[in-house]
Coordinates of C-alpha atoms in Angstrom, one line a residue:
M1 CA 0.1 0.0 0.0
N2 CA 1.3 3.6 -0.9
K3 CA 1.5 5.2 2.3
T4 CA 1.6 8.6 0.6
A5 CA -1.5 8.1 -1.2
K6 CA -4.0 11.1 -1.1
W7 CA -7.6 10.9 -0.1
W8 CA -8.7 11.9 -3.6
Q9 CA -6.7 9.0 -5.3
K10 CA -9.5 6.7 -4.6
A11 CA -12.5 9.3 -4.2
A12 CA -16.1 9.2 -5.7
I13 CA -16.9 12.8 -5.9
Y14 CA -20.5 14.1 -6.3
E15 CA -21.2 17.2 -8.1
V16 CA -23.9 19.5 -6.4
Y17 CA -25.3 22.5 -7.9
P18 CA -26.9 23.9 -4.6
R19 CA -29.6 25.9 -6.5
S20 CA -31.4 22.9 -7.8
F21 CA -30.3 20.0 -5.4
Q22 CA -32.6 20.2 -2.4
D23 CA -34.8 23.3 -1.2
S24 CA -35.1 23.1 2.6
D25 CA -37.3 26.1 3.1
G26 CA -40.0 26.2 0.3
D27 CA -38.7 29.2 -1.5
G28 CA -38.0 27.3 -4.7
I29 CA -34.2 27.5 -4.5
G30 CA -32.0 24.8 -3.4
D31 CA -29.8 25.6 -0.1
L32 CA -27.1 24.4 2.1
Q33 CA -29.6 23.1 4.6
G34 CA -31.1 21.1 1.9
V35 CA -27.8 19.6 1.1
I36 CA -27.4 18.7 4.8
S37 CA -30.7 16.9 4.7
K38 CA -29.6 14.6 2.0
L39 CA -26.0 13.6 3.3
D40 CA -27.2 10.4 4.5
Y41 CA -28.6 9.6 1.0
L42 CA -25.4 10.7 -0.5
E43 CA -23.2 8.6 1.9
E44 CA -25.4 5.6 0.9
L45 CA -24.4 6.2 -2.5
G46 CA -20.8 5.4 -1.6
I47 CA -19.5 8.9 -2.4
N48 CA -16.6 10.3 0.0
G49 CA -16.5 13.7 -1.8
I50 CA -18.7 16.6 -2.9
W51 CA -17.9 19.2 -5.3
F52 CA -19.9 22.4 -4.9
M53 CA -20.5 24.7 -7.9
P54 CA -20.0 28.4 -6.6
I55 CA -21.5 29.3 -3.4
H56 CA -20.4 32.9 -3.1
P57 CA -22.8 35.9 -3.5
S58 CA -23.5 36.7 -7.0
Q59 CA -25.9 38.5 -9.2
S60 CA -26.5 35.6 -11.7
Y61 CA -28.2 32.1 -11.1
H62 CA -25.0 30.3 -11.9
K63 CA -22.8 32.4 -9.6
Y64 CA -19.7 32.2 -11.6
D65 CA -19.5 36.1 -11.3
V66 CA -18.5 36.4 -7.8
R67 CA -19.3 39.4 -5.7
D68 CA -17.4 38.4 -2.6
Y69 CA -15.1 35.4 -2.1
Y70 CA -15.3 35.3 1.7
E71 CA -19.2 34.9 2.0
I72 CA -21.9 32.6 1.2
D73 CA -24.7 33.6 -1.1
P74 CA -27.8 34.5 1.0
Q75 CA -30.0 32.3 -1.4
Y76 CA -28.0 29.4 -0.2
G77 CA -27.7 30.2 3.4
T78 CA -25.3 31.7 5.9
M79 CA -21.8 31.0 7.0
A80 CA -23.2 29.1 10.0
D81 CA -24.9 26.9 7.6
F82 CA -21.8 26.1 5.7
E83 CA -20.0 25.4 9.0
E84 CA -22.8 23.1 10.1
L85 CA -22.6 21.5 6.6
M86 CA -18.7 21.0 6.9
A87 CA -19.1 19.4 10.4
E88 CA -21.7 16.9 9.1
C89 CA -19.5 16.0 6.0
Q90 CA -16.6 15.5 8.3
K91 CA -18.8 13.0 10.6
R92 CA -19.3 11.1 7.4
D93 CA -15.7 11.1 6.1
I94 CA -17.0 13.1 3.2
H95 CA -14.5 15.7 1.8
V96 CA -15.7 18.9 0.4
I97 CA -14.3 20.9 -2.7
T98 CA -15.6 24.2 -4.1
D99 CA -15.4 26.0 -7.2
L100 CA -12.7 28.8 -7.0
V101 CA -13.5 31.3 -9.8
L102 CA -10.1 33.1 -10.5
N103 CA -10.5 34.0 -14.2
H104 CA -13.0 36.9 -13.4
T105 CA -15.2 38.5 -10.8
G106 CA -18.6 40.0 -11.1
N107 CA -18.7 43.6 -12.2
D108 CA -20.3 44.4 -8.8
H109 CA -17.4 43.2 -6.8
E110 CA -16.0 45.8 -4.5
W111 CA -12.6 45.3 -6.0
F112 CA -13.8 46.3 -9.4
T113 CA -16.4 49.0 -8.5
T114 CA -13.6 50.6 -6.3
A115 CA -11.1 50.5 -9.0
C116 CA -13.5 52.1 -11.6
E117 CA -14.5 54.8 -9.3
Y118 CA -10.9 55.6 -8.8
L119 CA -10.3 55.7 -12.6
K120 CA -13.4 57.8 -13.1
N121 CA -12.0 60.5 -10.8
L122 CA -8.3 60.2 -12.2
P123 CA -7.2 63.6 -14.0
A124 CA -7.2 63.0 -17.8
G125 CA -3.9 61.5 -18.9
A126 CA -2.8 60.7 -15.4
E127 CA -1.5 57.1 -14.9
P128 CA -3.1 55.0 -12.2
S129 CA -1.3 54.2 -8.9
A130 CA -1.7 51.0 -6.8
E131 CA -0.4 53.2 -4.0
E132 CA -3.6 55.2 -4.3
C133 CA -5.9 52.3 -5.2
K134 CA -4.6 48.9 -4.9
Y135 CA -7.6 47.4 -6.9
V136 CA -6.2 48.9 -10.2
E137 CA -3.8 46.0 -10.1
Y138 CA -6.5 43.4 -9.7
Y139 CA -7.9 43.9 -13.1
S140 CA -6.6 44.9 -16.6
F141 CA -7.4 48.4 -17.5
A142 CA -6.2 50.4 -20.6
R143 CA -7.2 53.5 -22.6
E144 CA -7.3 51.6 -25.8
P145 CA -9.7 48.9 -26.2
G146 CA -8.9 45.5 -27.5
S147 CA -11.2 42.6 -28.5
G148 CA -13.4 41.7 -25.5
W149 CA -12.7 44.9 -23.8
H150 CA -15.6 47.2 -22.4
A151 CA -15.8 50.9 -21.6
I152 CA -15.9 52.3 -18.0
E153 CA -18.8 54.7 -18.5
G154 CA -17.8 58.3 -17.6
S155 CA -14.1 57.7 -18.0
E156 CA -11.3 57.3 -20.7
W157 CA -10.6 53.7 -19.5
Y158 CA -11.6 50.2 -20.8
Y159 CA -11.4 46.8 -18.8
E160 CA -10.9 43.4 -20.2
G161 CA -13.9 40.9 -19.9
M162 CA -13.6 38.2 -22.3
F163 CA -16.5 36.3 -21.3
D164 CA -19.1 39.2 -20.9
Y165 CA -19.1 42.8 -19.7
S166 CA -20.5 41.5 -16.4
M167 CA -17.3 39.4 -15.8
P168 CA -14.1 41.6 -15.6
D169 CA -11.0 39.5 -15.9
I170 CA -8.6 39.3 -13.0
N171 CA -5.0 40.2 -13.4
L172 CA -3.4 37.1 -12.4
G173 CA 0.2 38.5 -13.0
S174 CA -0.2 40.9 -10.0
E175 CA 1.6 40.0 -6.8
A176 CA -1.2 41.8 -4.9
T177 CA -3.8 39.7 -6.6
R178 CA -2.0 36.6 -5.9
A179 CA -1.8 37.5 -2.3
E180 CA -5.5 38.0 -2.2
I181 CA -5.9 34.6 -3.8
K182 CA -3.7 33.0 -1.3
N183 CA -5.8 34.5 1.5
I184 CA -9.0 33.2 0.0
M185 CA -7.5 29.5 -0.3
Q186 CA -6.5 30.0 3.3
F187 CA -9.9 31.1 4.4
W188 CA -11.9 28.1 2.9
I189 CA -9.2 25.5 3.8
D190 CA -9.3 26.8 7.4
K191 CA -13.2 26.1 7.1
G192 CA -12.4 22.6 6.3
V193 CA -12.5 22.8 2.5
A194 CA -10.4 19.9 1.0
G195 CA -9.6 21.4 -2.4
F196 CA -10.9 23.5 -5.3
R197 CA -12.1 23.2 -8.8
L198 CA -10.5 26.0 -11.0
D199 CA -13.0 27.4 -13.4
A200 CA -11.9 28.5 -17.0
A201 CA -8.4 27.7 -16.3
K202 CA -7.3 27.6 -20.0
E203 CA -8.5 31.2 -20.1
F204 CA -6.4 32.7 -17.4
Y205 CA -4.4 33.7 -20.3
S206 CA -6.2 32.8 -23.4
G207 CA -4.0 31.2 -25.9
S208 CA -0.9 31.0 -24.0
V209 CA -0.2 27.5 -22.6
S210 CA 3.0 28.6 -21.0
K211 CA 1.4 31.4 -18.9
N212 CA -1.6 29.2 -18.0
V213 CA 0.8 26.6 -16.7
E214 CA 2.8 29.0 -14.7
V215 CA -0.3 30.4 -12.8
L216 CA -1.7 26.7 -12.3
S217 CA 1.7 25.8 -10.9
W218 CA 1.5 28.8 -8.6
I219 CA -2.0 27.9 -7.4
Q220 CA -0.8 24.2 -6.8
E221 CA 2.2 25.2 -4.9
T222 CA 0.3 27.8 -2.8
A223 CA -2.6 25.4 -2.0
T224 CA -0.6 22.5 -1.1
A225 CA 1.6 24.6 1.1
I226 CA -1.5 25.4 3.2
R227 CA -2.9 21.9 3.0
P228 CA -0.6 19.1 1.6
D229 CA -3.4 16.8 0.5
C230 CA -5.5 19.8 -1.1
Y231 CA -7.1 18.5 -4.3
L232 CA -7.1 20.7 -7.4
V233 CA -8.9 20.0 -10.7
A234 CA -9.0 22.4 -13.6

């Protein structure tokens, strides 16, 4: 037997889209308490892992446009509900992985709205400063638009959002952004999360294998430094 085998090497992981899985309060939207009520059923299926699609606050039904990486979407419940869910999963030896959306945020995320407000108030021709507003490093801004770029109304600036105007792309080359991502992973691993599914990984740098590999390698090294058996799938 390989004594260094990780939990996920023999795992059966069940994907859960919370919105449509189980509604506990009759509002027509699935929630975390609904998942808790079905854990015995999931255990009977023989699974030992659950992958949750995004659970963070978001303006969309799919929640891949994150508004806050450190909270639970109110439609799904509260942080107390999540902590109860983690405790019940641990009793059943079920590991939990969550979607970690790092290619973009929602355009209503505080990082983005703060950066845009700063750029709107920047004097014409002036260059943005991360010392004045650290969030201008978290995204890609330019005065000249490219394909997939969108105007910031009331300013001379544009931002990259390859999927949609509502999903501004994160600048993964920024050390400040990477420090924030490390904090996010630390936060959820401290809550008991055993790993992450990385959405849109090949679009971190669309068309550049080498840059994507560098980012993914950094994410893996960072995550496993926090939790050595952290499971990542991209």
